[in-house]
């Protein structure tokens, strides 16, 4: 499907932030760690969570949606451990079912996960962690066979901070015999949210300073009710959109201000006025935007998932800006597309140099989820109409984006 976006007038209005994609996906997998009934609230209705729910249903589990954003897994005995649904290859987060099923029944057969093409995206840290816990892993014809007689707690050091590996190893370790320590763990808000859910289920998990997570294995995990944190990438995307035109004035509700502190700091430094009013964040855009140099990094630094959107916004800044992408070796699919829109931009290795540009709408292609939103940001600043091929990829990570964007004045529709 194509997204058709035109510059439109000044943006104003209110947007309500949904639950976090990157917390919901592992949390949905974590539901399989108990036989009790268990409920997750504030789960965004996006194609990634829909795919995850379908995979879990295909395993034979009974899932209900008592409310649009509430997911309840009904109590019941173990179901299948063969995760061979065609949905698995549609998202990276399906790999959390490795840790969840290994942790719950010490056995999982699963297809290779999918996800945005941001470079190699290996899962060696995950697999090495499972092996250290006592699992054996065979890989044949695109399918992983992972099992263990029993999982035994151990010390695991991650070569670099990895959200996925940290969470997946935790899911496998919560019912292992003994204690597991994960060193150089990722402590992103989404990781801490999954820890909060697991502790409510009865897991014993302690977060120590210096990025160490200690997990003391327990015999059983119980049902509970947990509300997923707001999606800081969605909130950050709307904060960035607010900077696309002089006079824009947007109110953002249900965001977690603390999770946004770095992107808020960066946007204030280039001239946006951002103020907090109870659970609202009100952002207005100046006549001109200043320039800045930013480096992506683990929380609380600028999240890599906002790098592409911020790059697009800085095309409106006067002067030369730069962004360094330190997490993914190939998160630059938006650059050639922005250049089609006459962006004055240059990528040198992991560094992107951005200069003030007069953007012109044209046909572009969304290569991945955050590339799609960066092209929407650019289209809001461009002369004329922008046609974004493969626009449906936006639906992977943003709940109800067409309604929310039109509500604040972005002229956008699918065709
Ligand atoms: C999660 O991806 C998020 N995805 C990403 O969001 C996010 O950008 C990323 O964390 C931030 O670190 C989900 O939560 C579903 P990593 P993940 O493991 O877990 C390397 C979005 O747009 N690595 O933290 O896959 C890896 O290549 C998505 O919402 C290995 O080498 O990322 C990367 O360079 C995009 N081996 C670095 O570590 C491994 O086994 C950090 O990746 C695992 C990772």
Coordinates of N, CA, C and O in Angstrom, one line a residue, residues 192-352:
X192 N 13.2 -3.2 31.7 CA 12.8 -3.1 33.1 C 11.3 -3.3 33.2 O 10.8 -3.8 34.2
X193 N 10.6 -3.1 32.1 CA 9.1 -3.3 32.2 C 8.8 -4.9 32.2 O 8.0 -5.3 32.9
X194 N 9.6 -5.6 31.4 CA 9.5 -7.1 31.4 C 9.9 -7.6 32.8 O 9.2 -8.5 33.3
X195 N 10.9 -7.0 33.4 CA 11.3 -7.5 34.7 C 10.2 -7.2 35.7 O 9.8 -8.1 36.5
X196 N 9.5 -6.1 35.6 CA 8.4 -5.8 36.5 C 7.3 -6.8 36.3 O 6.7 -7.3 37.3
X197 N 7.0 -7.2 35.1 CA 6.0 -8.3 34.8 C 6.4 -9.6 35.5 O 5.6 -10.2 36.2
X198 N 7.6 -10.0 35.2 CA 8.1 -11.3 35.7 C 8.1 -11.3 37.2 O 7.7 -12.3 37.9
X199 N 8.4 -10.2 37.9 CA 8.4 -10.1 39.3 C 7.0 -10.2 39.9 O 6.7 -10.9 40.9
X200 N 6.0 -9.6 39.2 CA 4.6 -9.8 39.6 C 4.2 -11.2 39.5 O 3.3 -11.7 40.2
X201 N 4.8 -12.0 38.5 CA 4.5 -13.4 38.3 C 5.2 -14.3 39.4 O 4.9 -15.5 39.4
X202 N 6.1 -13.6 40.2 CA 6.7 -14.4 41.2 C 8.2 -14.7 41.0 O 8.9 -15.3 41.8
X203 N 8.7 -14.1 39.9 CA 10.2 -14.3 39.6 C 11.0 -13.5 40.6 O 10.5 -12.5 41.1
X204 N 12.2 -14.0 40.9 CA 13.1 -13.2 41.8 C 14.2 -12.6 40.9 O 15.1 -13.4 40.4
X205 N 14.1 -11.3 40.7 CA 15.1 -10.7 39.8 C 15.5 -9.4 40.5 O 14.7 -8.6 41.0
X206 N 16.9 -9.2 40.5 CA 17.4 -8.0 41.1 C 18.3 -7.3 40.1 O 19.1 -7.9 39.4
X207 N 18.1 -6.0 39.9 CA 18.9 -5.2 39.0 C 20.0 -4.5 39.8 O 19.7 -3.7 40.7
X208 N 21.3 -4.9 39.6 CA 22.4 -4.2 40.3 C 23.0 -3.1 39.5 O 22.8 -3.0 38.3
X209 N 23.8 -2.3 40.2 CA 24.5 -1.2 39.4 C 25.4 -1.9 38.4 O 25.6 -3.1 38.4
X210 N 26.0 -1.1 37.5 CA 26.9 -1.6 36.5 C 26.3 -2.7 35.6 O 26.9 -3.7 35.3
X211 N 25.0 -2.5 35.4 CA 24.3 -3.3 34.3 C 24.4 -4.8 34.6 O 24.7 -5.6 33.7
X212 N 24.1 -5.2 35.8 CA 24.1 -6.6 36.2 C 22.7 -7.0 36.6 O 22.1 -6.3 37.4
X213 N 22.1 -8.0 36.0 CA 20.8 -8.5 36.4 C 20.9 -9.9 37.0 O 21.5 -10.8 36.4
X214 N 20.5 -10.0 38.3 CA 20.6 -11.3 39.0 C 19.2 -12.0 39.0 O 18.2 -11.3 39.3
X215 N 19.1 -13.2 38.6 CA 17.8 -14.0 38.5 C 18.0 -15.2 39.4 O 18.8 -16.1 39.1
X216 N 17.2 -15.3 40.4 CA 17.2 -16.5 41.2 C 16.0 -17.4 40.8 O 14.9 -17.0 40.9
X217 N 16.3 -18.6 40.3 CA 15.3 -19.4 39.7 C 14.2 -19.8 40.7 O 14.5 -20.1 41.9
X218 N 13.0 -19.9 40.3 CA 11.9 -20.3 41.2 C 11.2 -21.5 40.5 O 11.4 -21.7 39.3
X219 N 10.4 -22.3 41.2 CA 9.7 -23.4 40.7 C 8.6 -23.1 39.8 O 8.3 -23.7 38.7
X220 N 7.8 -22.1 40.2 CA 6.5 -21.8 39.5 C 6.3 -20.3 39.4 O 6.7 -19.5 40.2
X221 N 5.7 -19.9 38.3 CA 5.3 -18.5 38.1 C 3.8 -18.4 38.0 O 3.1 -19.4 37.5
X222 N 3.2 -17.4 38.6 CA 1.7 -17.3 38.7 C 1.2 -16.3 37.8 O 1.9 -15.4 37.2
X223 N -0.1 -16.3 37.6 CA -0.9 -15.3 36.8 C -0.8 -14.0 37.5 O -0.5 -13.9 38.7
X224 N -1.1 -12.9 36.8 CA -1.1 -11.6 37.4 C -1.7 -10.6 36.3 O -2.3 -11.1 35.3
X225 N -1.7 -9.3 36.6 CA -2.2 -8.4 35.6 C -1.1 -7.3 35.5 O -0.6 -6.8 36.6
X226 N -0.8 -6.9 34.3 CA 0.3 -5.9 34.2 C 0.0 -5.0 33.1 O -0.5 -5.4 32.0
X227 N 0.2 -3.7 33.3 CA 0.0 -2.7 32.2 C 1.4 -2.3 31.6 O 2.3 -1.9 32.3
X228 N 1.4 -2.5 30.3 CA 2.7 -2.2 29.6 C 3.0 -0.7 29.6 O 2.1 0.1 29.5
X229 N 4.3 -0.3 29.6 CA 4.6 1.1 29.6 C 4.3 1.8 28.3 O 4.1 1.1 27.3
X230 N 4.2 3.1 28.3 CA 3.9 3.8 27.0 C 5.1 3.6 26.0 O 6.2 3.4 26.4
X231 N 4.8 3.8 24.7 CA 5.8 3.6 23.7 C 6.6 4.9 23.5 O 6.1 5.8 22.9
X232 N 7.8 4.8 24.0 CA 8.7 6.1 23.9 C 9.1 6.4 22.5 O 9.4 7.5 22.2
X233 N 9.0 5.4 21.6 CA 9.4 5.7 20.2 C 8.3 6.4 19.5 O 8.4 7.3 18.7
X234 N 7.0 6.0 19.8 CA 5.9 6.6 19.3 C 5.8 8.1 19.8 O 5.7 9.0 19.0
X235 N 6.0 8.2 21.1 CA 6.0 9.6 21.7 C 7.1 10.5 21.1 O 6.8 11.6 20.7
X236 N 8.3 9.9 21.0 CA 9.4 10.7 20.4 C 9.1 11.0 19.0 O 9.5 12.1 18.5
X237 N 8.5 10.2 18.2 CA 8.1 10.4 16.8 C 7.2 11.6 16.7 O 7.4 12.5 15.9
X238 N 6.2 11.7 17.6 CA 5.3 12.9 17.6 C 5.9 14.1 18.1 O 5.7 15.2 17.6
X239 N 6.9 14.0 19.0 CA 7.6 15.2 19.5 C 8.4 15.8 18.3 O 8.5 17.0 18.0
X240 N 9.0 14.9 17.5 CA 9.8 15.3 16.3 C 8.9 15.9 15.3 O 9.2 16.9 14.7
X241 N 7.8 15.2 15.0 CA 6.8 15.8 14.0 C 6.4 17.2 14.4 O 6.2 18.0 13.5
X242 N 6.4 17.5 15.7 CA 5.9 18.8 16.1 C 6.9 19.9 15.6 O 6.6 21.1 15.5
X243 N 8.1 19.5 15.3 CA 9.1 20.5 14.9 C 9.1 20.8 13.4 O 10.0 21.6 12.9
X244 N 8.2 20.2 12.7 CA 8.3 20.2 11.2 C 7.9 21.6 10.6 O 8.2 21.8 9.4
X245 N 7.2 22.4 11.4 CA 6.7 23.7 10.8 C 6.7 24.7 11.9 O 6.3 24.4 13.0
X246 N 7.0 26.0 11.5 CA 6.8 27.1 12.5 C 5.4 27.1 13.0 O 4.4 26.9 12.2
X247 N 5.2 27.3 14.3 CA 3.8 27.5 14.9 C 3.1 26.2 15.2 O 2.0 26.2 15.7
X248 N 3.7 25.0 14.8 CA 3.0 23.8 15.2 C 2.8 23.8 16.8 O 3.7 24.3 17.5
X249 N 1.7 23.2 17.2 CA 1.5 23.2 18.7 C 0.7 21.9 19.0 O -0.4 21.7 18.7
X250 N 1.5 20.9 19.6 CA 0.9 19.6 19.8 C 0.9 19.2 21.2 O 1.9 19.5 21.9
X251 N -0.1 18.6 21.7 CA -0.1 18.0 23.1 C -0.1 16.5 23.0 O -0.8 15.9 22.3
X252 N 0.9 16.0 23.8 CA 1.1 14.5 23.8 C 0.6 14.0 25.2 O 1.1 14.5 26.2
X253 N -0.3 13.0 25.2 CA -0.8 12.4 26.4 C -0.3 11.0 26.6 O -0.1 10.3 25.6
X254 N -0.3 10.6 27.9 CA 0.1 9.2 28.3 C 1.5 8.8 27.9 O 1.8 7.6 27.9
X255 N 2.4 9.8 27.7 CA 3.8 9.4 27.5 C 4.5 9.4 28.8 O 4.0 10.0 29.8
X256 N 5.6 8.7 28.9 CA 6.4 8.7 30.1 C 7.6 9.8 29.9 O 8.5 9.5 29.1
X257 N 7.4 10.9 30.6 CA 8.4 12.0 30.3 C 9.8 11.6 30.6 O 10.7 11.9 29.8
X258 N 10.0 10.8 31.6 CA 11.4 10.4 32.0 C 12.1 9.6 30.9 O 13.2 9.8 30.6
X259 N 11.2 8.8 30.2 CA 11.8 8.0 29.1 C 12.2 8.8 27.9 O 12.8 8.3 27.0
X260 N 11.7 10.1 27.9 CA 11.9 10.9 26.7 C 13.0 12.0 26.9 O 13.1 12.9 26.1
X261 N 13.6 11.9 28.1 CA 14.4 13.1 28.5 C 15.5 13.5 27.5 O 15.7 14.7 27.3
X262 N 16.1 12.6 26.8 CA 17.2 12.9 25.9 C 16.6 13.5 24.6 O 17.1 14.6 24.2
X263 N 15.6 12.9 24.1 CA 15.1 13.5 22.8 C 14.5 14.9 23.1 O 14.6 15.8 22.3
X264 N 13.9 15.0 24.3 CA 13.3 16.4 24.7 C 14.5 17.4 24.8 O 14.4 18.5 24.3
X265 N 15.6 17.0 25.4 CA 16.7 17.9 25.6 C 17.3 18.3 24.2 O 17.5 19.5 23.9
X266 N 17.4 17.3 23.3 CA 17.9 17.6 21.9 C 17.0 18.6 21.2 O 17.4 19.6 20.6
X267 N 15.7 18.3 21.3 CA 14.7 19.2 20.6 C 14.6 20.6 21.2 O 14.5 21.6 20.5
X268 N 14.8 20.7 22.5 CA 14.8 22.0 23.2 C 16.1 22.7 22.7 O 16.1 23.9 22.4
X269 N 17.2 22.0 22.6 CA 18.5 22.6 22.2 C 18.4 23.2 20.8 O 19.1 24.2 20.4
X270 N 17.5 22.7 19.9 CA 17.4 23.2 18.6 C 16.2 24.2 18.5 O 15.8 24.6 17.4
X271 N 15.5 24.5 19.6 CA 14.6 25.6 19.6 C 13.1 25.2 19.9 O 12.3 26.1 20.1
X272 N 12.8 23.9 20.0 CA 11.4 23.6 20.3 C 11.1 24.0 21.8 O 11.9 23.9 22.6
X273 N 9.9 24.5 22.0 CA 9.4 24.8 23.4 C 8.7 23.5 23.9 O 7.6 23.2 23.2
X274 N 9.2 22.9 24.9 CA 8.5 21.7 25.4 C 8.3 21.8 26.9 O 9.2 22.0 27.7
X275 N 6.9 21.7 27.3 CA 6.7 21.8 28.7 C 5.8 20.7 29.2 O 5.0 20.1 28.4
X276 N 6.0 20.3 30.4 CA 5.3 19.2 31.0 C 4.2 19.7 31.8 O 4.4 20.7 32.6
X277 N 3.0 19.2 31.6 CA 1.8 19.7 32.4 C 1.1 18.4 32.9 O 0.4 17.8 32.1
X278 N 1.3 18.0 34.1 CA 0.8 16.7 34.6 C 1.2 15.6 33.7 O 2.3 15.5 33.4
X279 N 0.2 14.9 33.1 CA 0.6 13.7 32.3 C 0.6 14.2 30.8 O 0.7 13.4 29.9
X280 N 0.6 15.5 30.6 CA 0.7 16.0 29.2 C 2.0 16.6 28.9 O 2.7 17.1 29.8
X281 N 2.4 16.5 27.7 CA 3.7 17.2 27.2 C 3.2 18.1 26.1 O 2.6 17.6 25.1
X282 N 3.4 19.4 26.2 CA 3.0 20.4 25.2 C 4.2 20.9 24.5 O 5.2 21.3 25.1
X283 N 4.2 20.7 23.1 CA 5.4 21.1 22.3 C 5.0 22.1 21.2 O 4.0 21.9 20.5
X284 N 5.8 23.2 21.2 CA 5.5 24.2 20.1 C 6.8 24.4 19.3 O 7.9 24.3 19.9
X285 N 6.6 24.7 18.0 CA 7.8 24.8 17.1 C 8.1 26.2 16.8 O 7.3 27.1 16.6
X286 N 9.4 26.6 16.8 CA 9.9 27.9 16.6 C 9.9 28.3 15.1 O 9.7 27.4 14.3
X287 N 10.1 29.5 14.8 CA 10.3 30.0 13.4 C 11.4 29.2 12.7 O 11.2 28.6 11.7
X288 N 12.5 29.2 13.4 CA 13.7 28.5 12.8 C 14.2 27.4 13.8 O 14.0 27.5 15.0
X289 N 14.8 26.4 13.2 CA 15.4 25.3 14.1 C 16.9 25.5 14.1 O 17.5 25.8 13.1
X290 N 17.5 25.3 15.3 CA 19.0 25.4 15.4 C 19.5 24.0 14.9 O 18.8 23.1 14.7
X291 N 20.9 24.0 14.9 CA 21.6 22.7 14.5 C 22.1 22.0 15.8 O 22.0 22.6 16.9
X292 N 22.5 20.7 15.6 CA 23.0 20.0 16.7 C 23.8 18.8 16.3 O 23.7 18.4 15.1
X293 N 24.7 18.3 17.1 CA 25.4 17.0 16.9 C 24.9 16.0 17.9 O 24.9 16.4 19.1
X294 N 24.5 14.9 17.5 CA 23.9 13.9 18.4 C 24.5 12.5 18.2 O 24.9 12.2 17.1
X295 N 24.7 11.7 19.3 CA 25.2 10.4 19.2 C 24.2 9.4 19.8 O 23.7 9.6 20.9
X296 N 23.8 8.4 19.0 CA 22.8 7.4 19.5 C 23.5 6.6 20.6 O 24.7 6.4 20.5
X297 N 22.7 6.1 21.5 CA 23.3 5.2 22.5 C 22.2 4.5 23.3 O 21.0 4.8 23.2
X298 N 22.6 3.6 24.2 CA 21.6 2.9 25.1 C 21.0 3.9 26.0 O 21.6 5.0 26.3
X299 N 19.8 3.6 26.5 CA 19.1 4.5 27.4 C 20.0 4.9 28.6 O 20.8 4.1 29.0
X300 N 20.1 6.2 28.9 CA 19.1 7.3 28.5 C 19.6 8.1 27.3 O 19.0 9.1 27.1
X301 N 20.6 7.6 26.6 CA 21.0 8.4 25.4 C 19.9 8.3 24.3 O 18.9 7.6 24.4
X302 N 20.1 9.0 23.2 CA 19.1 9.1 22.1 C 18.9 7.6 21.6 O 19.9 7.0 21.1
X303 N 17.7 7.1 21.6 CA 17.5 5.8 21.2 C 17.7 5.6 19.6 O 17.3 6.5 18.9
X304 N 18.3 4.6 19.2 CA 18.5 4.3 17.8 C 17.2 4.4 17.0 O 17.1 4.8 15.9
X305 N 16.1 4.0 17.7 CA 14.8 4.0 17.0 C 14.3 5.4 16.6 O 13.3 5.5 15.9
X306 N 14.9 6.4 17.2 CA 14.5 7.8 16.8 C 15.5 8.4 15.9 O 15.3 9.6 15.4
X307 N 16.6 7.8 15.6 CA 17.7 8.4 14.8 C 17.2 8.8 13.4 O 17.4 9.9 12.9
X308 N 16.4 7.9 12.7 CA 15.9 8.2 11.4 C 15.0 9.4 11.4 O 15.0 10.3 10.5
X309 N 14.1 9.4 12.4 CA 13.1 10.5 12.4 C 13.8 11.8 12.7 O 13.5 12.9 12.1
X310 N 14.7 11.8 13.6 CA 15.4 13.1 14.0 C 16.3 13.6 12.8 O 16.3 14.8 12.5
X311 N 16.9 12.6 12.1 CA 17.6 13.0 10.9 C 16.8 13.8 9.9 O 17.2 14.8 9.4
X312 N 15.5 13.3 9.7 CA 14.6 14.0 8.7 C 14.3 15.4 9.3 O 14.4 16.4 8.5
X313 N 14.1 15.5 10.5 CA 13.7 16.9 11.1 C 14.9 17.9 10.9 O 14.7 19.0 10.6
X314 N 16.1 17.4 11.1 CA 17.3 18.3 11.1 C 17.5 18.9 9.7 O 18.3 19.8 9.5
X315 N 16.8 18.3 8.7 CA 16.9 18.9 7.4 C 16.3 20.3 7.3 O 16.5 21.1 6.4
X316 N 15.5 20.6 8.4 CA 14.9 22.0 8.5 C 15.8 22.9 9.3 O 15.6 24.1 9.3
X317 N 16.8 22.4 9.9 CA 17.7 23.2 10.8 C 18.6 24.1 9.9 O 19.0 23.7 8.8
X318 N 18.9 25.3 10.5 CA 19.8 26.2 9.8 C 21.2 25.8 10.2 O 21.5 25.6 11.4
X319 N 22.1 25.5 9.3 CA 23.5 25.1 9.7 C 23.6 23.6 9.6 O 22.7 22.9 9.2
X320 N 24.8 23.1 9.9 CA 25.1 21.7 9.6 C 25.0 20.9 10.9 O 25.5 21.3 12.0
X321 N 24.2 19.8 10.9 CA 24.1 18.9 12.0 C 24.7 17.5 11.7 O 24.9 17.3 10.6
X322 N 24.8 16.7 12.8 CA 25.3 15.4 12.5 C 24.7 14.4 13.5 O 24.3 14.8 14.7
X323 N 24.5 13.2 13.1 CA 24.0 12.1 14.0 C 24.9 10.9 13.8 O 25.2 10.5 12.6
X324 N 25.3 10.3 14.9 CA 26.2 9.1 14.8 C 25.3 7.9 15.3 O 24.8 7.9 16.4
X325 N 25.2 6.9 14.4 CA 24.4 5.7 14.8 C 25.3 4.6 15.3 O 26.1 4.1 14.5
X326 N 25.3 4.4 16.6 CA 26.3 3.5 17.2 C 25.8 2.1 17.4 O 26.5 1.2 17.9
X327 N 24.5 1.8 17.2 CA 23.9 0.5 17.5 C 23.9 -0.4 16.3 O 24.4 -1.5 16.3
X328 N 23.2 0.0 15.2 CA 23.1 -0.9 14.0 C 24.0 -0.4 12.9 O 24.1 0.8 12.6
X329 N 24.6 -1.4 12.3 CA 25.6 -1.0 11.2 C 25.0 -0.5 9.9 O 25.6 0.1 9.1
X330 N 23.6 -0.8 9.8 CA 23.0 -0.4 8.5 C 21.6 0.2 8.7 O 20.7 -0.2 8.1
X331 N 21.5 1.2 9.6 CA 20.2 1.8 9.8 C 20.2 3.2 9.1 O 19.9 4.2 9.6
X332 N 20.4 3.1 7.7 CA 20.5 4.3 6.9 C 19.6 4.2 5.7 O 19.8 4.9 4.7
X333 N 18.6 3.3 5.7 CA 17.8 3.1 4.5 C 17.0 4.4 4.1 O 16.6 4.5 3.0
X334 N 16.8 5.3 5.1 CA 16.1 6.5 4.8 C 16.9 7.5 4.0 O 16.3 8.4 3.3
X335 N 18.2 7.4 4.0 CA 19.1 8.4 3.4 C 18.8 8.5 1.9 O 18.5 9.6 1.4
X336 N 18.9 7.5 1.1 CA 18.7 7.6 -0.3 C 17.3 8.1 -0.6 O 17.1 8.8 -1.6
X337 N 16.3 7.7 0.2 CA 15.0 8.2 0.0 C 14.8 9.7 0.3 O 14.2 10.4 -0.5
X338 N 15.5 10.2 1.3 CA 15.5 11.6 1.6 C 16.2 12.4 0.5 O 15.8 13.5 0.1
X339 N 17.2 11.8 -0.1 CA 18.0 12.5 -1.2 C 17.1 12.6 -2.4 O 17.1 13.6 -3.1
X340 N 16.2 11.6 -2.6 CA 15.2 11.8 -3.7 C 14.3 13.0 -3.5 O 13.8 13.6 -4.4
X341 N 14.2 13.4 -2.2 CA 13.3 14.6 -1.9 C 14.2 15.9 -1.8 O 13.8 16.9 -1.3
X342 N 15.4 15.8 -2.4 CA 16.3 16.9 -2.5 C 17.0 17.2 -1.1 O 17.4 18.4 -0.8
X343 N 17.1 16.2 -0.3 CA 17.8 16.5 1.0 C 19.3 16.6 0.8 O 19.9 15.9 0.0
X344 N 19.9 17.6 1.5 CA 21.3 17.8 1.5 C 21.9 17.0 2.6 O 21.9 17.5 3.8
X345 N 22.2 15.8 2.4 CA 22.6 14.9 3.5 C 23.7 13.9 3.0 O 23.7 13.6 1.8
X346 N 24.6 13.5 3.9 CA 25.7 12.7 3.5 C 25.9 11.6 4.6 O 26.0 12.0 5.8
X347 N 26.1 10.4 4.2 CA 26.4 9.3 5.2 C 27.9 9.0 5.0 O 28.3 8.7 3.9
X348 N 28.6 9.0 6.2 CA 30.0 8.6 6.1 C 30.2 7.6 7.2 O 30.3 7.9 8.4
X349 N 30.1 6.3 6.8 CA 30.2 5.2 7.8 C 28.9 5.3 8.7 O 27.8 5.3 8.1
X350 N 29.1 5.4 10.0 CA 28.0 5.5 10.9 C 27.6 6.9 11.2 O 26.6 7.1 12.0
X351 N 28.2 7.9 10.5 CA 28.0 9.3 10.8 C 27.1 9.8 9.6 O 27.3 9.5 8.5
X352 N 26.1 10.6 10.0 CA 25.3 11.3 8.9 C 25.4 12.8 9.1 O 25.2 13.3 10.2

